[in-house]
Amino acid sequence: MALIVEIVIGIIIALVIYVMIHRMIVQRATRMVRRNAQDETDVAVKAALQRLVNDDVLTEEECHISSAVTVADVWGRGVMAFEYAMPIGMDAERRLPQLEAAFNEALASFSADHDIKAVVAGPAFVVSDIWLYEGQLHVDVAYLMNESTVEYLKDLKKLNDPAMRDQ
């Protein structure tokens, strides 16, 4: 009887160790993929901002990114979306739709110029949200490199659809 108890305890300990090691490996791989995706998105956003300066949509002072953080922790593993914040001028609130369109166009141009592919047809980088808060322009940019990010955009679209909110 004691031998059976020892075997069961040994199996349980082995399973716990296996699960812990597996989780560490998966988390490390996810962090590496997210870091690479954020690096690529950072390059795309900086290039898009430079294009917006060149097109006189934004000023040089408005294009200083003060922070870049991932939104994946809120939405789940595998979502490659990143939030950027930058100072913006006083008239930005009325210009939000124009800024979003110009930003999407600049990101699409960057994707095409550098042959960056998305998992769906269209540009690899998309502005998923844009808003003003405490004098800063916040822009969420999604890198459509996997299905999780595409599903994230679909969920956001549902949340922002007035017809869906009323149900």
PDB file of C-alpha atoms in Angstrom:
ATOM      1  CA  MET A   1       0.000   0.000   0.000  1.00  0.00           C
ATOM      2  CA  ALA A   2       2.811   2.410   0.873  1.00  0.00           C
ATOM      3  CA  LEU A   3       4.440   1.731  -2.496  1.00  0.00           C
ATOM      4  CA  ILE A   4       1.242   2.720  -4.343  1.00  0.00           C
ATOM      5  CA  VAL A   5       1.007   5.957  -2.347  1.00  0.00           C
ATOM      6  CA  GLU A   6       4.650   6.765  -3.166  1.00  0.00           C
ATOM      7  CA  ILE A   7       4.061   6.099  -6.864  1.00  0.00           C
ATOM      8  CA  VAL A   8       0.944   8.327  -6.914  1.00  0.00           C
ATOM      9  CA  ILE A   9       2.800  11.110  -5.094  1.00  0.00           C
ATOM     10  CA  GLY A  10       5.729  10.753  -7.511  1.00  0.00           C
ATOM     11  CA  ILE A  11       3.406  10.978 -10.520  1.00  0.00           C
ATOM     12  CA  ILE A  12       1.708  14.080  -9.083  1.00  0.00           C
ATOM     13  CA  ILE A  13       5.066  15.756  -8.426  1.00  0.00           C
ATOM     14  CA  ALA A  14       6.258  14.891 -11.952  1.00  0.00           C
ATOM     15  CA  LEU A  15       3.061  16.357 -13.458  1.00  0.00           C
ATOM     16  CA  VAL A  16       3.410  19.559 -11.430  1.00  0.00           C
ATOM     17  CA  ILE A  17       7.031  19.963 -12.518  1.00  0.00           C
ATOM     18  CA  TYR A  18       6.096  19.272 -16.153  1.00  0.00           C
ATOM     19  CA  VAL A  19       3.286  21.872 -16.078  1.00  0.00           C
ATOM     20  CA  MET A  20       5.575  24.487 -14.483  1.00  0.00           C
ATOM     21  CA  ILE A  21       8.370  23.936 -17.015  1.00  0.00           C
ATOM     22  CA  HIS A  22       5.913  23.931 -19.935  1.00  0.00           C
ATOM     23  CA  ARG A  23       4.334  27.169 -18.710  1.00  0.00           C
ATOM     24  CA  MET A  24       7.732  28.869 -18.375  1.00  0.00           C
ATOM     25  CA  ILE A  25       8.718  27.842 -21.900  1.00  0.00           C
ATOM     26  CA  VAL A  26       5.416  29.026 -23.408  1.00  0.00           C
ATOM     27  CA  GLN A  27       5.547  32.342 -21.519  1.00  0.00           C
ATOM     28  CA  ARG A  28       9.142  32.933 -22.620  1.00  0.00           C
ATOM     29  CA  ALA A  29       8.274  32.230 -26.253  1.00  0.00           C
ATOM     30  CA  THR A  30       5.249  34.531 -26.047  1.00  0.00           C
ATOM     31  CA  ARG A  31       7.365  37.336 -24.559  1.00  0.00           C
ATOM     32  CA  MET A  32       9.931  36.942 -27.336  1.00  0.00           C
ATOM     33  CA  VAL A  33       7.284  37.075 -30.077  1.00  0.00           C
ATOM     34  CA  ARG A  34       5.584  40.065 -28.427  1.00  0.00           C
ATOM     35  CA  ARG A  35       8.918  41.901 -28.063  1.00  0.00           C
ATOM     36  CA  ASN A  36       9.745  41.338 -31.750  1.00  0.00           C
ATOM     37  CA  ALA A  37       6.250  42.439 -32.774  1.00  0.00           C
ATOM     38  CA  GLN A  38       6.531  45.570 -30.634  1.00  0.00           C
ATOM     39  CA  ASP A  39       9.936  46.383 -32.130  1.00  0.00           C
ATOM     40  CA  GLU A  40       8.503  46.073 -35.655  1.00  0.00           C
ATOM     41  CA  THR A  41       5.427  48.094 -34.704  1.00  0.00           C
ATOM     42  CA  ASP A  42       7.629  50.783 -33.119  1.00  0.00           C
ATOM     43  CA  VAL A  43       9.524  51.140 -36.397  1.00  0.00           C
ATOM     44  CA  ALA A  44       6.262  51.332 -38.366  1.00  0.00           C
ATOM     45  CA  VAL A  45       4.760  53.930 -36.011  1.00  0.00           C
ATOM     46  CA  LYS A  46       7.892  56.104 -36.101  1.00  0.00           C
ATOM     47  CA  ALA A  47       7.947  55.951 -39.894  1.00  0.00           C
ATOM     48  CA  ALA A  48       4.225  56.783 -40.028  1.00  0.00           C
ATOM     49  CA  LEU A  49       4.741  59.736 -37.684  1.00  0.00           C
ATOM     50  CA  GLN A  50       7.567  61.022 -39.864  1.00  0.00           C
ATOM     51  CA  ARG A  51       5.302  60.774 -42.889  1.00  0.00           C
ATOM     52  CA  LEU A  52       2.581  62.701 -41.035  1.00  0.00           C
ATOM     53  CA  VAL A  53       5.129  65.421 -40.270  1.00  0.00           C
ATOM     54  CA  ASN A  54       6.229  65.499 -43.914  1.00  0.00           C
ATOM     55  CA  ASP A  55       2.568  65.773 -45.007  1.00  0.00           C
ATOM     56  CA  ASP A  56       1.964  68.606 -42.472  1.00  0.00           C
ATOM     57  CA  VAL A  57      -0.664  66.594 -40.611  1.00  0.00           C
ATOM     58  CA  LEU A  58       1.311  66.774 -37.351  1.00  0.00           C
ATOM     59  CA  THR A  59       4.150  68.963 -36.152  1.00  0.00           C
ATOM     60  CA  GLU A  60       7.564  67.673 -35.146  1.00  0.00           C
ATOM     61  CA  GLU A  61       6.784  68.462 -31.470  1.00  0.00           C
ATOM     62  CA  GLU A  62       3.571  66.421 -31.585  1.00  0.00           C
ATOM     63  CA  CYS A  63       5.397  63.293 -32.744  1.00  0.00           C
ATOM     64  CA  HIS A  64       7.430  62.569 -29.642  1.00  0.00           C
ATOM     65  CA  ILE A  65       6.212  59.231 -28.321  1.00  0.00           C
ATOM     66  CA  SER A  66       6.186  59.433 -24.550  1.00  0.00           C
ATOM     67  CA  SER A  67       5.207  55.815 -23.972  1.00  0.00           C
ATOM     68  CA  ALA A  68       4.552  52.559 -25.782  1.00  0.00           C
ATOM     69  CA  VAL A  69       2.849  49.729 -23.931  1.00  0.00           C
ATOM     70  CA  THR A  70       1.175  46.507 -24.904  1.00  0.00           C
ATOM     71  CA  VAL A  71      -2.590  46.120 -24.665  1.00  0.00           C
ATOM     72  CA  ALA A  72      -2.278  42.333 -24.870  1.00  0.00           C
ATOM     73  CA  ASP A  73      -2.332  41.903 -21.102  1.00  0.00           C
ATOM     74  CA  VAL A  74      -5.901  43.148 -21.088  1.00  0.00           C
ATOM     75  CA  TRP A  75      -7.107  41.255 -24.164  1.00  0.00           C
ATOM     76  CA  GLY A  76      -5.221  37.984 -23.813  1.00  0.00           C
ATOM     77  CA  ARG A  77      -2.197  36.091 -25.030  1.00  0.00           C
ATOM     78  CA  GLY A  78      -1.207  36.499 -28.639  1.00  0.00           C
ATOM     79  CA  VAL A  79      -2.794  39.907 -29.251  1.00  0.00           C
ATOM     80  CA  MET A  80      -0.176  42.132 -30.872  1.00  0.00           C
ATOM     81  CA  ALA A  81      -1.552  45.598 -30.197  1.00  0.00           C
ATOM     82  CA  PHE A  82       0.409  48.446 -28.683  1.00  0.00           C
ATOM     83  CA  GLU A  83      -0.563  51.835 -27.279  1.00  0.00           C
ATOM     84  CA  TYR A  84       1.438  54.948 -28.061  1.00  0.00           C
ATOM     85  CA  ALA A  85       0.983  58.313 -26.352  1.00  0.00           C
ATOM     86  CA  MET A  86       2.245  61.665 -27.582  1.00  0.00           C
ATOM     87  CA  PRO A  87       1.583  65.357 -26.901  1.00  0.00           C
ATOM     88  CA  ILE A  88      -0.876  66.977 -29.252  1.00  0.00           C
ATOM     89  CA  GLY A  89      -2.137  70.459 -30.112  1.00  0.00           C
ATOM     90  CA  MET A  90      -5.365  72.052 -28.918  1.00  0.00           C
ATOM     91  CA  ASP A  91      -7.435  71.314 -32.035  1.00  0.00           C
ATOM     92  CA  ALA A  92      -6.784  67.564 -31.949  1.00  0.00           C
ATOM     93  CA  GLU A  93     -10.232  66.546 -30.727  1.00  0.00           C
ATOM     94  CA  ARG A  94     -12.000  67.775 -33.839  1.00  0.00           C
ATOM     95  CA  ARG A  95      -9.211  66.278 -35.982  1.00  0.00           C
ATOM     96  CA  LEU A  96      -9.382  62.732 -34.553  1.00  0.00           C
ATOM     97  CA  PRO A  97     -11.094  61.153 -37.596  1.00  0.00           C
ATOM     98  CA  GLN A  98      -8.618  62.890 -39.934  1.00  0.00           C
ATOM     99  CA  LEU A  99      -5.681  61.817 -37.758  1.00  0.00           C
ATOM    100  CA  GLU A 100      -6.885  58.218 -37.672  1.00  0.00           C
ATOM    101  CA  ALA A 101      -7.301  58.104 -41.463  1.00  0.00           C
ATOM    102  CA  ALA A 102      -3.895  59.724 -42.057  1.00  0.00           C
ATOM    103  CA  PHE A 103      -2.231  57.386 -39.562  1.00  0.00           C
ATOM    104  CA  ASN A 104      -3.824  54.303 -41.174  1.00  0.00           C
ATOM    105  CA  GLU A 105      -2.735  55.501 -44.605  1.00  0.00           C
ATOM    106  CA  ALA A 106       0.847  56.062 -43.428  1.00  0.00           C
ATOM    107  CA  LEU A 107       0.943  52.637 -41.743  1.00  0.00           C
ATOM    108  CA  ALA A 108      -0.472  50.949 -44.858  1.00  0.00           C
ATOM    109  CA  SER A 109       2.145  52.700 -46.976  1.00  0.00           C
ATOM    110  CA  PHE A 110       4.895  51.510 -44.625  1.00  0.00           C
ATOM    111  CA  SER A 111       3.546  47.929 -44.799  1.00  0.00           C
ATOM    112  CA  ALA A 112       3.501  48.024 -48.596  1.00  0.00           C
ATOM    113  CA  ASP A 113       6.928  49.674 -48.910  1.00  0.00           C
ATOM    114  CA  HIS A 114       8.551  47.094 -46.628  1.00  0.00           C
ATOM    115  CA  ASP A 115       6.497  44.132 -47.889  1.00  0.00           C
ATOM    116  CA  ILE A 116       5.146  43.316 -44.423  1.00  0.00           C
ATOM    117  CA  LYS A 117       2.296  40.834 -44.691  1.00  0.00           C
ATOM    118  CA  ALA A 118      -0.744  40.398 -42.478  1.00  0.00           C
ATOM    119  CA  VAL A 119      -2.636  37.151 -41.894  1.00  0.00           C
ATOM    120  CA  VAL A 120      -5.632  38.744 -43.646  1.00  0.00           C
ATOM    121  CA  ALA A 121      -5.807  40.790 -46.824  1.00  0.00           C
ATOM    122  CA  GLY A 122      -4.836  44.400 -46.224  1.00  0.00           C
ATOM    123  CA  PRO A 123      -2.172  46.297 -44.341  1.00  0.00           C
ATOM    124  CA  ALA A 124      -0.179  44.660 -41.557  1.00  0.00           C
ATOM    125  CA  PHE A 125      -0.594  47.615 -39.170  1.00  0.00           C
ATOM    126  CA  VAL A 126      -3.947  49.214 -38.300  1.00  0.00           C
ATOM    127  CA  VAL A 127      -5.014  51.904 -35.845  1.00  0.00           C
ATOM    128  CA  SER A 128      -7.403  50.015 -33.594  1.00  0.00           C
ATOM    129  CA  ASP A 129      -8.282  52.989 -31.379  1.00  0.00           C
ATOM    130  CA  ILE A 130      -7.446  56.668 -31.060  1.00  0.00           C
ATOM    131  CA  TRP A 131      -8.432  59.077 -28.299  1.00  0.00           C
ATOM    132  CA  LEU A 132      -7.371  62.123 -26.305  1.00  0.00           C
ATOM    133  CA  TYR A 133      -6.658  61.971 -22.589  1.00  0.00           C
ATOM    134  CA  GLU A 134      -5.007  64.592 -20.403  1.00  0.00           C
ATOM    135  CA  GLY A 135      -3.562  66.532 -23.313  1.00  0.00           C
ATOM    136  CA  GLN A 136      -2.072  63.506 -25.004  1.00  0.00           C
ATOM    137  CA  LEU A 137      -3.058  61.659 -28.133  1.00  0.00           C
ATOM    138  CA  HIS A 138      -3.279  57.921 -27.502  1.00  0.00           C
ATOM    139  CA  VAL A 139      -3.104  55.603 -30.489  1.00  0.00           C
ATOM    140  CA  ASP A 140      -3.500  51.829 -30.347  1.00  0.00           C
ATOM    141  CA  VAL A 141      -1.801  50.130 -33.272  1.00  0.00           C
ATOM    142  CA  ALA A 142      -2.478  46.457 -34.015  1.00  0.00           C
ATOM    143  CA  TYR A 143       0.055  44.341 -35.897  1.00  0.00           C
ATOM    144  CA  LEU A 144      -2.076  41.789 -37.766  1.00  0.00           C
ATOM    145  CA  MET A 145       0.488  39.018 -37.622  1.00  0.00           C
ATOM    146  CA  ASN A 146      -1.785  36.359 -36.122  1.00  0.00           C
ATOM    147  CA  GLU A 147      -5.404  35.318 -35.813  1.00  0.00           C
ATOM    148  CA  SER A 148      -5.655  36.445 -32.161  1.00  0.00           C
ATOM    149  CA  THR A 149      -5.036  40.040 -33.196  1.00  0.00           C
ATOM    150  CA  VAL A 150      -7.589  39.821 -36.011  1.00  0.00           C
ATOM    151  CA  GLU A 151     -10.156  38.487 -33.520  1.00  0.00           C
ATOM    152  CA  TYR A 152      -9.253  41.343 -31.154  1.00  0.00           C
ATOM    153  CA  LEU A 153     -10.084  43.857 -33.906  1.00  0.00           C
ATOM    154  CA  LYS A 154     -13.386  42.092 -34.605  1.00  0.00           C
ATOM    155  CA  ASP A 155     -14.253  42.271 -30.898  1.00  0.00           C
ATOM    156  CA  LEU A 156     -13.424  45.984 -30.808  1.00  0.00           C
ATOM    157  CA  LYS A 157     -15.632  46.561 -33.833  1.00  0.00           C
ATOM    158  CA  LYS A 158     -18.512  44.820 -32.049  1.00  0.00           C
ATOM    159  CA  LEU A 159     -17.969  46.959 -28.939  1.00  0.00           C
ATOM    160  CA  ASN A 160     -17.982  50.167 -30.972  1.00  0.00           C
ATOM    161  CA  ASP A 161     -21.016  49.246 -33.076  1.00  0.00           C
ATOM    162  CA  PRO A 162     -24.048  51.131 -31.662  1.00  0.00           C
ATOM    163  CA  ALA A 163     -26.441  48.473 -32.958  1.00  0.00           C
ATOM    164  CA  MET A 164     -24.590  45.782 -30.972  1.00  0.00           C
ATOM    165  CA  ARG A 165     -24.520  47.838 -27.751  1.00  0.00           C
ATOM    166  CA  ASP A 166     -28.287  48.293 -27.711  1.00  0.00           C
ATOM    167  CA  GLN A 167     -28.946  44.543 -27.692  1.00  0.00           C
TER     168      GLN A 167
END
